[in-house]
Amino acid sequence: MEESSPPSVDVVRDFLERSTVSYHLMGCPRDPWMAAVDALWSEVGQRQQEAARHRAQELAAEVALAEQRYEALCSQRGGAVSRAESLSARHASCHADIATPRRTLEEVSSRIAEHEAASLVLAEGVAAANAEVAAIERECAESRAALSALQASLADSRRGGAMFDSVDHDGLLTKKEF
């Protein structure tokens, strides 16, 4: 039998039972056979114990490695949790830092919108007032021209009655001023 992987107890037992039955059926003596079976069975038990001990050692080594890996992972987890908490706190702080200017920006945007609306209303008022000024200035110019014409006519009327001398020069009437 190979030492590293002995057959299972059930396989050996089945083999020994079949061999024993065959041995007895052939009419061989019982004592030498049973001594051989006992020796073989003892060797199987010994090999099974060695295999079990070897397997236990392998499992113990695997357990030790698994424990080391578990401890390393727990240590890594602690570092990762600490890093995640730190990043989470920094993220929250950054978000708060963004929120303040955003509120200010929203307030400024709101005020700008209000002032733009007021500016549009005022621009319409300025345009209407400028149109009114232009219309009044046209009327003033027309009124001044009409007034000047009337004043000139009045002045001519006042001067014309007493100061107008009719002298005929070659058949033309001329106005003579004194």
Short mmCIF file of N, CA and C in Angstrom, two decimals:
data_model
loop_
_atom_site.label_atom_id
_atom_site.label_comp_id
_atom_site.label_asym_id
_atom_site.label_seq_id
_atom_site.Cartn_x
_atom_site.Cartn_y
_atom_site.Cartn_z
N MET A 1 0.83 -1.18 0.00
CA MET A 1 0.00 0.00 0.00
C MET A 1 0.87 1.24 0.00
N GLU A 2 0.39 2.26 -0.71
CA GLU A 2 1.11 3.53 -0.71
C GLU A 2 0.79 4.28 0.56
N GLU A 3 1.81 4.93 1.08
CA GLU A 3 1.66 5.60 2.36
C GLU A 3 0.85 6.88 2.24
N SER A 4 0.99 7.60 1.12
CA SER A 4 0.34 8.90 1.01
C SER A 4 -1.16 8.80 0.83
N SER A 5 -1.62 7.74 0.19
CA SER A 5 -3.07 7.62 0.00
C SER A 5 -3.50 6.18 0.16
N PRO A 6 -3.65 5.72 1.39
CA PRO A 6 -4.10 4.33 1.60
C PRO A 6 -5.55 4.19 1.18
N PRO A 7 -5.96 2.96 0.78
CA PRO A 7 -7.35 2.75 0.41
C PRO A 7 -8.24 2.92 1.64
N SER A 8 -9.50 3.20 1.36
CA SER A 8 -10.43 3.40 2.48
C SER A 8 -10.65 2.08 3.22
N VAL A 9 -11.11 2.21 4.43
CA VAL A 9 -11.35 1.03 5.28
C VAL A 9 -12.39 0.14 4.62
N ASP A 10 -13.42 0.69 4.05
CA ASP A 10 -14.48 -0.11 3.42
C ASP A 10 -13.94 -0.91 2.24
N VAL A 11 -13.06 -0.31 1.45
CA VAL A 11 -12.48 -1.01 0.30
C VAL A 11 -11.65 -2.20 0.78
N VAL A 12 -10.82 -1.97 1.81
CA VAL A 12 -9.98 -3.05 2.36
C VAL A 12 -10.85 -4.14 2.97
N ARG A 13 -11.88 -3.76 3.71
CA ARG A 13 -12.77 -4.74 4.35
C ARG A 13 -13.44 -5.60 3.29
N ASP A 14 -13.98 -4.96 2.24
CA ASP A 14 -14.62 -5.72 1.16
C ASP A 14 -13.62 -6.69 0.51
N PHE A 15 -12.40 -6.21 0.27
CA PHE A 15 -11.37 -7.06 -0.33
C PHE A 15 -11.05 -8.26 0.57
N LEU A 16 -10.88 -7.99 1.86
CA LEU A 16 -10.55 -9.07 2.80
C LEU A 16 -11.70 -10.07 2.93
N GLU A 17 -12.92 -9.59 2.94
CA GLU A 17 -14.07 -10.51 3.04
C GLU A 17 -14.12 -11.40 1.81
N ARG A 18 -13.97 -10.84 0.62
CA ARG A 18 -14.00 -11.65 -0.61
C ARG A 18 -12.83 -12.66 -0.63
N SER A 19 -11.67 -12.14 -0.24
CA SER A 19 -10.49 -13.03 -0.24
C SER A 19 -10.64 -14.15 0.79
N THR A 20 -11.19 -13.82 1.96
CA THR A 20 -11.38 -14.83 3.01
C THR A 20 -12.37 -15.88 2.53
N VAL A 21 -13.46 -15.46 1.95
CA VAL A 21 -14.46 -16.41 1.45
C VAL A 21 -13.80 -17.31 0.39
N SER A 22 -13.05 -16.73 -0.52
CA SER A 22 -12.37 -17.51 -1.57
C SER A 22 -11.37 -18.47 -0.95
N TYR A 23 -10.62 -18.03 0.04
CA TYR A 23 -9.61 -18.85 0.70
C TYR A 23 -10.25 -20.05 1.38
N HIS A 24 -11.36 -19.82 2.10
CA HIS A 24 -12.05 -20.91 2.79
C HIS A 24 -12.70 -21.86 1.79
N LEU A 25 -13.24 -21.29 0.67
CA LEU A 25 -13.86 -22.15 -0.33
C LEU A 25 -12.82 -23.07 -0.99
N MET A 26 -11.58 -22.63 -1.03
CA MET A 26 -10.52 -23.47 -1.61
C MET A 26 -10.06 -24.52 -0.59
N GLY A 27 -10.51 -24.44 0.64
CA GLY A 27 -10.21 -25.44 1.66
C GLY A 27 -8.87 -25.23 2.34
N CYS A 28 -8.38 -24.05 2.34
CA CYS A 28 -7.10 -23.74 2.99
C CYS A 28 -7.31 -23.62 4.49
N PRO A 29 -6.20 -23.85 5.29
CA PRO A 29 -6.35 -23.76 6.74
C PRO A 29 -6.66 -22.32 7.18
N ARG A 30 -7.36 -22.27 8.28
CA ARG A 30 -7.89 -21.00 8.75
C ARG A 30 -6.83 -20.18 9.47
N ASP A 31 -6.03 -20.71 10.33
CA ASP A 31 -5.13 -19.95 11.21
C ASP A 31 -4.09 -19.13 10.44
N PRO A 32 -3.36 -19.72 9.47
CA PRO A 32 -2.39 -18.87 8.78
C PRO A 32 -3.06 -17.71 8.03
N TRP A 33 -4.23 -17.98 7.49
CA TRP A 33 -4.95 -16.92 6.76
C TRP A 33 -5.38 -15.82 7.71
N MET A 34 -5.94 -16.18 8.82
CA MET A 34 -6.42 -15.18 9.76
C MET A 34 -5.25 -14.37 10.32
N ALA A 35 -4.08 -15.00 10.50
CA ALA A 35 -2.89 -14.27 10.96
C ALA A 35 -2.49 -13.24 9.90
N ALA A 36 -2.55 -13.65 8.62
CA ALA A 36 -2.22 -12.72 7.53
C ALA A 36 -3.25 -11.59 7.47
N VAL A 37 -4.54 -11.92 7.64
CA VAL A 37 -5.61 -10.90 7.62
C VAL A 37 -5.41 -9.94 8.78
N ASP A 38 -5.11 -10.48 9.97
CA ASP A 38 -4.89 -9.60 11.14
C ASP A 38 -3.71 -8.66 10.90
N ALA A 39 -2.63 -9.19 10.31
CA ALA A 39 -1.45 -8.36 10.03
C ALA A 39 -1.80 -7.27 9.01
N LEU A 40 -2.52 -7.69 7.98
CA LEU A 40 -2.92 -6.72 6.95
C LEU A 40 -3.87 -5.68 7.53
N TRP A 41 -4.82 -6.14 8.33
CA TRP A 41 -5.78 -5.22 8.94
C TRP A 41 -5.07 -4.25 9.88
N SER A 42 -4.09 -4.74 10.60
CA SER A 42 -3.31 -3.89 11.50
C SER A 42 -2.55 -2.84 10.69
N GLU A 43 -1.95 -3.28 9.58
CA GLU A 43 -1.24 -2.33 8.73
C GLU A 43 -2.19 -1.28 8.15
N VAL A 44 -3.40 -1.70 7.74
CA VAL A 44 -4.41 -0.76 7.22
C VAL A 44 -4.76 0.26 8.29
N GLY A 45 -4.99 -0.22 9.52
CA GLY A 45 -5.32 0.70 10.61
C GLY A 45 -4.20 1.69 10.86
N GLN A 46 -2.96 1.17 10.81
CA GLN A 46 -1.80 2.03 11.03
C GLN A 46 -1.69 3.08 9.91
N ARG A 47 -1.87 2.65 8.69
CA ARG A 47 -1.81 3.58 7.55
C ARG A 47 -2.94 4.61 7.62
N GLN A 48 -4.12 4.16 8.04
CA GLN A 48 -5.24 5.09 8.18
C GLN A 48 -4.94 6.14 9.25
N GLN A 49 -4.34 5.70 10.36
CA GLN A 49 -3.99 6.64 11.41
C GLN A 49 -2.95 7.64 10.92
N GLU A 50 -1.93 7.13 10.20
CA GLU A 50 -0.91 8.02 9.65
C GLU A 50 -1.53 9.01 8.66
N ALA A 51 -2.42 8.50 7.81
CA ALA A 51 -3.09 9.38 6.84
C ALA A 51 -3.95 10.41 7.55
N ALA A 52 -4.65 9.97 8.61
CA ALA A 52 -5.48 10.90 9.36
C ALA A 52 -4.61 11.95 10.05
N ARG A 53 -3.46 11.51 10.60
CA ARG A 53 -2.55 12.45 11.26
C ARG A 53 -1.98 13.44 10.22
N HIS A 54 -1.60 12.91 9.07
CA HIS A 54 -1.08 13.76 8.00
C HIS A 54 -2.14 14.76 7.54
N ARG A 55 -3.37 14.26 7.37
CA ARG A 55 -4.48 15.15 6.95
C ARG A 55 -4.75 16.19 8.02
N ALA A 56 -4.67 15.79 9.30
CA ALA A 56 -4.88 16.74 10.40
C ALA A 56 -3.80 17.82 10.36
N GLN A 57 -2.55 17.42 10.07
CA GLN A 57 -1.47 18.41 9.97
C GLN A 57 -1.72 19.37 8.81
N GLU A 58 -2.15 18.82 7.67
CA GLU A 58 -2.47 19.67 6.52
C GLU A 58 -3.59 20.64 6.86
N LEU A 59 -4.64 20.10 7.51
CA LEU A 59 -5.76 20.96 7.89
C LEU A 59 -5.33 22.02 8.90
N ALA A 60 -4.46 21.63 9.84
CA ALA A 60 -3.97 22.61 10.82
C ALA A 60 -3.20 23.72 10.12
N ALA A 61 -2.38 23.34 9.12
CA ALA A 61 -1.65 24.36 8.35
C ALA A 61 -2.61 25.25 7.58
N GLU A 62 -3.64 24.64 6.97
CA GLU A 62 -4.65 25.42 6.24
C GLU A 62 -5.39 26.35 7.18
N VAL A 63 -5.74 25.83 8.38
CA VAL A 63 -6.43 26.66 9.38
C VAL A 63 -5.54 27.84 9.77
N ALA A 64 -4.24 27.57 10.01
CA ALA A 64 -3.32 28.65 10.39
C ALA A 64 -3.25 29.70 9.28
N LEU A 65 -3.15 29.25 8.02
CA LEU A 65 -3.13 30.19 6.90
C LEU A 65 -4.44 30.97 6.81
N ALA A 66 -5.56 30.26 7.00
CA ALA A 66 -6.87 30.92 6.94
C ALA A 66 -7.00 31.95 8.06
N GLU A 67 -6.49 31.60 9.27
CA GLU A 67 -6.54 32.55 10.38
C GLU A 67 -5.69 33.78 10.08
N GLN A 68 -4.49 33.56 9.52
CA GLN A 68 -3.64 34.69 9.16
C GLN A 68 -4.31 35.57 8.12
N ARG A 69 -4.89 34.92 7.13
CA ARG A 69 -5.59 35.69 6.08
C ARG A 69 -6.76 36.46 6.68
N TYR A 70 -7.51 35.81 7.59
CA TYR A 70 -8.64 36.47 8.23
C TYR A 70 -8.16 37.69 9.03
N GLU A 71 -7.08 37.52 9.79
CA GLU A 71 -6.55 38.64 10.58
C GLU A 71 -6.06 39.76 9.67
N ALA A 72 -5.40 39.38 8.57
CA ALA A 72 -4.93 40.40 7.61
C ALA A 72 -6.11 41.14 7.00
N LEU A 73 -7.16 40.38 6.65
CA LEU A 73 -8.36 41.01 6.08
C LEU A 73 -9.04 41.92 7.10
N CYS A 74 -9.09 41.47 8.36
CA CYS A 74 -9.68 42.32 9.40
C CYS A 74 -8.88 43.61 9.55
N SER A 75 -7.56 43.49 9.49
CA SER A 75 -6.70 44.67 9.56
C SER A 75 -6.94 45.58 8.36
N GLN A 76 -7.02 44.98 7.18
CA GLN A 76 -7.31 45.76 5.97
C GLN A 76 -8.68 46.40 6.06
N ARG A 77 -9.64 45.66 6.61
CA ARG A 77 -10.99 46.19 6.76
C ARG A 77 -10.97 47.42 7.64
N GLY A 78 -10.23 47.35 8.74
CA GLY A 78 -10.14 48.50 9.64
C GLY A 78 -9.59 49.72 8.92
N GLY A 79 -8.53 49.51 8.13
CA GLY A 79 -7.96 50.62 7.36
C GLY A 79 -8.93 51.13 6.31
N ALA A 80 -9.62 50.19 5.65
CA ALA A 80 -10.58 50.59 4.61
C ALA A 80 -11.75 51.34 5.22
N VAL A 81 -12.23 50.86 6.38
CA VAL A 81 -13.35 51.54 7.06
C VAL A 81 -12.92 52.94 7.47
N SER A 82 -11.72 53.06 8.03
CA SER A 82 -11.20 54.36 8.44
C SER A 82 -11.08 55.30 7.24
N ARG A 83 -10.54 54.78 6.14
CA ARG A 83 -10.40 55.58 4.93
C ARG A 83 -11.77 55.99 4.39
N ALA A 84 -12.72 55.05 4.38
CA ALA A 84 -14.07 55.35 3.89
C ALA A 84 -14.73 56.41 4.76
N GLU A 85 -14.57 56.31 6.08
CA GLU A 85 -15.17 57.31 6.97
C GLU A 85 -14.53 58.67 6.75
N SER A 86 -13.22 58.69 6.59
CA SER A 86 -12.51 59.95 6.34
C SER A 86 -12.98 60.58 5.03
N LEU A 87 -13.05 59.75 3.98
CA LEU A 87 -13.52 60.26 2.69
C LEU A 87 -14.97 60.71 2.76
N SER A 88 -15.78 59.99 3.50
CA SER A 88 -17.19 60.36 3.65
C SER A 88 -17.31 61.71 4.35
N ALA A 89 -16.50 61.92 5.40
CA ALA A 89 -16.53 63.20 6.11
C ALA A 89 -16.05 64.33 5.20
N ARG A 90 -14.98 64.07 4.44
CA ARG A 90 -14.48 65.09 3.52
C ARG A 90 -15.51 65.38 2.43
N HIS A 91 -16.20 64.33 1.97
CA HIS A 91 -17.24 64.52 0.95
C HIS A 91 -18.37 65.38 1.49
N ALA A 92 -18.80 65.09 2.71
CA ALA A 92 -19.87 65.88 3.33
C ALA A 92 -19.43 67.34 3.49
N SER A 93 -18.19 67.54 3.92
CA SER A 93 -17.66 68.90 4.08
C SER A 93 -17.61 69.62 2.74
N CYS A 94 -17.16 68.90 1.72
CA CYS A 94 -17.09 69.48 0.38
C CYS A 94 -18.49 69.84 -0.11
N HIS A 95 -19.44 68.95 0.15
CA HIS A 95 -20.82 69.20 -0.25
C HIS A 95 -21.36 70.44 0.46
N ALA A 96 -21.03 70.58 1.75
CA ALA A 96 -21.46 71.77 2.49
C ALA A 96 -20.78 73.01 1.93
N ASP A 97 -19.50 72.88 1.57
CA ASP A 97 -18.79 74.02 0.98
C ASP A 97 -19.41 74.43 -0.35
N ILE A 98 -19.91 73.47 -1.09
CA ILE A 98 -20.56 73.77 -2.36
C ILE A 98 -21.93 74.40 -2.12
N ALA A 99 -22.63 73.93 -1.10
CA ALA A 99 -24.00 74.39 -0.85
C ALA A 99 -24.03 75.89 -0.53
N THR A 100 -23.06 76.38 0.23
CA THR A 100 -23.07 77.79 0.61
C THR A 100 -22.94 78.70 -0.61
N PRO A 101 -21.93 78.51 -1.46
CA PRO A 101 -21.87 79.37 -2.65
C PRO A 101 -23.06 79.15 -3.59
N ARG A 102 -23.57 77.92 -3.61
CA ARG A 102 -24.72 77.66 -4.48
C ARG A 102 -25.93 78.48 -4.01
N ARG A 103 -26.14 78.53 -2.67
CA ARG A 103 -27.25 79.35 -2.16
C ARG A 103 -27.00 80.82 -2.50
N THR A 104 -25.75 81.27 -2.31
CA THR A 104 -25.41 82.65 -2.64
C THR A 104 -25.63 82.90 -4.13
N LEU A 105 -25.20 81.97 -4.95
CA LEU A 105 -25.38 82.09 -6.39
C LEU A 105 -26.86 82.15 -6.75
N GLU A 106 -27.66 81.31 -6.10
CA GLU A 106 -29.11 81.33 -6.35
C GLU A 106 -29.71 82.66 -5.93
N GLU A 107 -29.26 83.18 -4.78
CA GLU A 107 -29.76 84.48 -4.33
C GLU A 107 -29.35 85.58 -5.30
N VAL A 108 -28.09 85.55 -5.73
CA VAL A 108 -27.60 86.55 -6.68
C VAL A 108 -28.35 86.42 -8.00
N SER A 109 -28.53 85.20 -8.46
CA SER A 109 -29.27 84.98 -9.71
C SER A 109 -30.69 85.50 -9.60
N SER A 110 -31.31 85.28 -8.44
CA SER A 110 -32.67 85.77 -8.21
C SER A 110 -32.68 87.30 -8.23
N ARG A 111 -31.70 87.90 -7.55
CA ARG A 111 -31.63 89.37 -7.52
C ARG A 111 -31.34 89.92 -8.91
N ILE A 112 -30.47 89.25 -9.65
CA ILE A 112 -30.18 89.69 -11.02
C ILE A 112 -31.44 89.63 -11.87
N ALA A 113 -32.20 88.55 -11.73
CA ALA A 113 -33.45 88.41 -12.50
C ALA A 113 -34.42 89.52 -12.13
N GLU A 114 -34.52 89.84 -10.83
CA GLU A 114 -35.41 90.93 -10.39
C GLU A 114 -34.95 92.26 -10.98
N HIS A 115 -33.64 92.51 -10.93
CA HIS A 115 -33.11 93.77 -11.46
C HIS A 115 -33.24 93.84 -12.98
N GLU A 116 -33.07 92.71 -13.65
CA GLU A 116 -33.26 92.70 -15.10
C GLU A 116 -34.71 93.01 -15.46
N ALA A 117 -35.65 92.44 -14.69
CA ALA A 117 -37.07 92.72 -14.94
C ALA A 117 -37.35 94.20 -14.70
N ALA A 118 -36.81 94.75 -13.59
CA ALA A 118 -37.01 96.17 -13.31
C ALA A 118 -36.35 97.02 -14.39
N SER A 119 -35.18 96.59 -14.88
CA SER A 119 -34.48 97.32 -15.93
C SER A 119 -35.30 97.35 -17.21
N LEU A 120 -35.94 96.22 -17.54
CA LEU A 120 -36.79 96.19 -18.74
C LEU A 120 -37.96 97.16 -18.61
N VAL A 121 -38.57 97.17 -17.42
CA VAL A 121 -39.69 98.10 -17.19
C VAL A 121 -39.19 99.53 -17.31
N LEU A 122 -38.03 99.82 -16.69
CA LEU A 122 -37.47 101.17 -16.76
C LEU A 122 -37.07 101.54 -18.19
N ALA A 123 -36.53 100.58 -18.94
CA ALA A 123 -36.16 100.84 -20.34
C ALA A 123 -37.38 101.20 -21.16
N GLU A 124 -38.49 100.51 -20.91
CA GLU A 124 -39.73 100.85 -21.61
C GLU A 124 -40.19 102.24 -21.21
N GLY A 125 -40.05 102.56 -19.90
CA GLY A 125 -40.42 103.91 -19.43
C GLY A 125 -39.53 104.97 -20.05
N VAL A 126 -38.21 104.70 -20.14
CA VAL A 126 -37.27 105.65 -20.76
C VAL A 126 -37.64 105.87 -22.22
N ALA A 127 -37.93 104.79 -22.94
CA ALA A 127 -38.30 104.90 -24.35
C ALA A 127 -39.57 105.73 -24.51
N ALA A 128 -40.55 105.48 -23.65
CA ALA A 128 -41.81 106.24 -23.72
C ALA A 128 -41.55 107.71 -23.38
N ALA A 129 -40.73 107.97 -22.35
CA ALA A 129 -40.43 109.35 -21.95
C ALA A 129 -39.65 110.06 -23.06
N ASN A 130 -38.68 109.37 -23.68
CA ASN A 130 -37.92 109.97 -24.78
C ASN A 130 -38.83 110.28 -25.97
N ALA A 131 -39.77 109.38 -26.26
CA ALA A 131 -40.72 109.63 -27.34
C ALA A 131 -41.59 110.84 -27.01
N GLU A 132 -42.00 110.94 -25.75
CA GLU A 132 -42.82 112.08 -25.32
C GLU A 132 -42.00 113.37 -25.42
N VAL A 133 -40.72 113.34 -24.99
CA VAL A 133 -39.85 114.52 -25.09
C VAL A 133 -39.69 114.94 -26.54
N ALA A 134 -39.46 113.97 -27.43
CA ALA A 134 -39.28 114.28 -28.86
C ALA A 134 -40.55 114.90 -29.43
N ALA A 135 -41.71 114.35 -29.05
CA ALA A 135 -42.98 114.89 -29.54
C ALA A 135 -43.18 116.32 -29.02
N ILE A 136 -42.87 116.52 -27.73
CA ILE A 136 -43.04 117.86 -27.14
C ILE A 136 -42.06 118.84 -27.78
N GLU A 137 -40.81 118.40 -28.03
CA GLU A 137 -39.83 119.27 -28.68
C GLU A 137 -40.28 119.65 -30.08
N ARG A 138 -40.87 118.69 -30.82
CA ARG A 138 -41.40 119.02 -32.15
C ARG A 138 -42.51 120.05 -32.03
N GLU A 139 -43.41 119.81 -31.08
CA GLU A 139 -44.50 120.76 -30.88
C GLU A 139 -43.96 122.12 -30.46
N CYS A 140 -42.91 122.14 -29.59
CA CYS A 140 -42.30 123.41 -29.16
C CYS A 140 -41.70 124.13 -30.36
N ALA A 141 -40.98 123.39 -31.21
CA ALA A 141 -40.37 124.00 -32.39
C ALA A 141 -41.44 124.56 -33.31
N GLU A 142 -42.50 123.77 -33.51
CA GLU A 142 -43.59 124.24 -34.36
C GLU A 142 -44.27 125.45 -33.73
N SER A 143 -44.45 125.37 -32.41
CA SER A 143 -45.10 126.48 -31.70
C SER A 143 -44.21 127.72 -31.75
N ARG A 144 -42.88 127.55 -31.57
CA ARG A 144 -41.96 128.69 -31.64
C ARG A 144 -41.97 129.30 -33.03
N ALA A 145 -41.99 128.45 -34.06
CA ALA A 145 -42.03 128.96 -35.43
C ALA A 145 -43.32 129.73 -35.67
N ALA A 146 -44.42 129.16 -35.17
CA ALA A 146 -45.71 129.85 -35.34
C ALA A 146 -45.72 131.16 -34.55
N LEU A 147 -45.15 131.12 -33.33
CA LEU A 147 -45.08 132.33 -32.50
C LEU A 147 -44.20 133.38 -33.16
N SER A 148 -43.06 132.96 -33.68
CA SER A 148 -42.16 133.91 -34.36
C SER A 148 -42.86 134.52 -35.56
N ALA A 149 -43.57 133.71 -36.30
CA ALA A 149 -44.30 134.23 -37.46
C ALA A 149 -45.36 135.22 -37.02
N LEU A 150 -46.08 134.88 -35.95
CA LEU A 150 -47.12 135.80 -35.45
C LEU A 150 -46.50 137.08 -34.90
N GLN A 151 -45.38 136.95 -34.19
CA GLN A 151 -44.71 138.14 -33.65
C GLN A 151 -44.20 139.03 -34.78
N ALA A 152 -43.67 138.42 -35.82
CA ALA A 152 -43.20 139.20 -36.97
C ALA A 152 -44.36 139.90 -37.64
N SER A 153 -45.47 139.18 -37.75
CA SER A 153 -46.66 139.80 -38.35
C SER A 153 -47.16 140.94 -37.49
N LEU A 154 -47.15 140.72 -36.18
CA LEU A 154 -47.60 141.77 -35.26
C LEU A 154 -46.67 142.98 -35.35
N ALA A 155 -45.38 142.74 -35.37
CA ALA A 155 -44.42 143.84 -35.46
C ALA A 155 -44.60 144.58 -36.77
N ASP A 156 -44.79 143.83 -37.84
CA ASP A 156 -45.03 144.47 -39.13
C ASP A 156 -46.32 145.28 -39.10
N SER A 157 -47.32 144.72 -38.43
CA SER A 157 -48.60 145.43 -38.36
C SER A 157 -48.45 146.72 -37.59
N ARG A 158 -47.72 146.68 -36.50
CA ARG A 158 -47.57 147.87 -35.68
C ARG A 158 -46.71 148.90 -36.40
N ARG A 159 -45.74 148.51 -37.10
CA ARG A 159 -44.87 149.45 -37.80
C ARG A 159 -45.52 149.93 -39.08
N GLY A 160 -46.28 149.19 -39.65
CA GLY A 160 -46.81 149.49 -40.97
C GLY A 160 -47.81 150.64 -41.01
N GLY A 161 -48.61 150.89 -40.05
CA GLY A 161 -49.64 151.91 -40.13
C GLY A 161 -49.07 153.31 -40.06
N ALA A 162 -48.22 153.64 -39.15
CA ALA A 162 -47.72 154.99 -38.96
C ALA A 162 -46.41 155.21 -39.69
N MET A 163 -45.72 154.24 -39.94
CA MET A 163 -44.40 154.42 -40.48
C MET A 163 -44.32 154.12 -41.97
N PHE A 164 -45.39 153.79 -42.54
CA PHE A 164 -45.34 153.44 -43.94
C PHE A 164 -45.58 154.70 -44.78
N ASP A 165 -44.63 155.13 -45.61
CA ASP A 165 -44.76 156.32 -46.47
C ASP A 165 -44.81 155.83 -47.89
N SER A 166 -45.81 156.26 -48.59
CA SER A 166 -45.92 155.81 -49.97
C SER A 166 -45.29 156.83 -50.89
N VAL A 167 -44.23 156.44 -51.45
CA VAL A 167 -43.55 157.27 -52.45
C VAL A 167 -43.49 156.40 -53.69
N ASP A 168 -43.86 157.06 -54.80
CA ASP A 168 -43.87 156.29 -56.02
C ASP A 168 -42.59 156.55 -56.76
N HIS A 169 -41.81 155.53 -56.87
CA HIS A 169 -40.57 155.60 -57.64
C HIS A 169 -40.75 154.77 -58.87
N ASP A 170 -40.89 155.43 -59.95
CA ASP A 170 -41.11 154.80 -61.25
C ASP A 170 -42.25 153.80 -61.20
N GLY A 171 -43.23 154.11 -60.52
CA GLY A 171 -44.42 153.29 -60.49
C GLY A 171 -44.39 152.21 -59.44
N LEU A 172 -43.41 152.16 -58.61
CA LEU A 172 -43.32 151.13 -57.58
C LEU A 172 -43.54 151.77 -56.24
N LEU A 173 -44.25 151.08 -55.48
CA LEU A 173 -44.43 151.56 -54.12
C LEU A 173 -43.32 150.97 -53.27
N THR A 174 -42.66 151.78 -52.52
CA THR A 174 -41.59 151.30 -51.67
C THR A 174 -41.86 151.71 -50.25
N LYS A 175 -41.33 151.01 -49.41
CA LYS A 175 -41.52 151.28 -47.99
C LYS A 175 -40.34 152.12 -47.55
N LYS A 176 -40.65 153.16 -46.83
CA LYS A 176 -39.62 154.05 -46.38
C LYS A 176 -39.62 154.02 -44.87
N GLU A 177 -38.48 153.79 -44.32
CA GLU A 177 -38.40 153.70 -42.87
C GLU A 177 -37.70 154.93 -42.36
N PHE A 178 -38.16 155.42 -41.25
CA PHE A 178 -37.58 156.61 -40.64
C PHE A 178 -36.89 156.28 -39.41
#
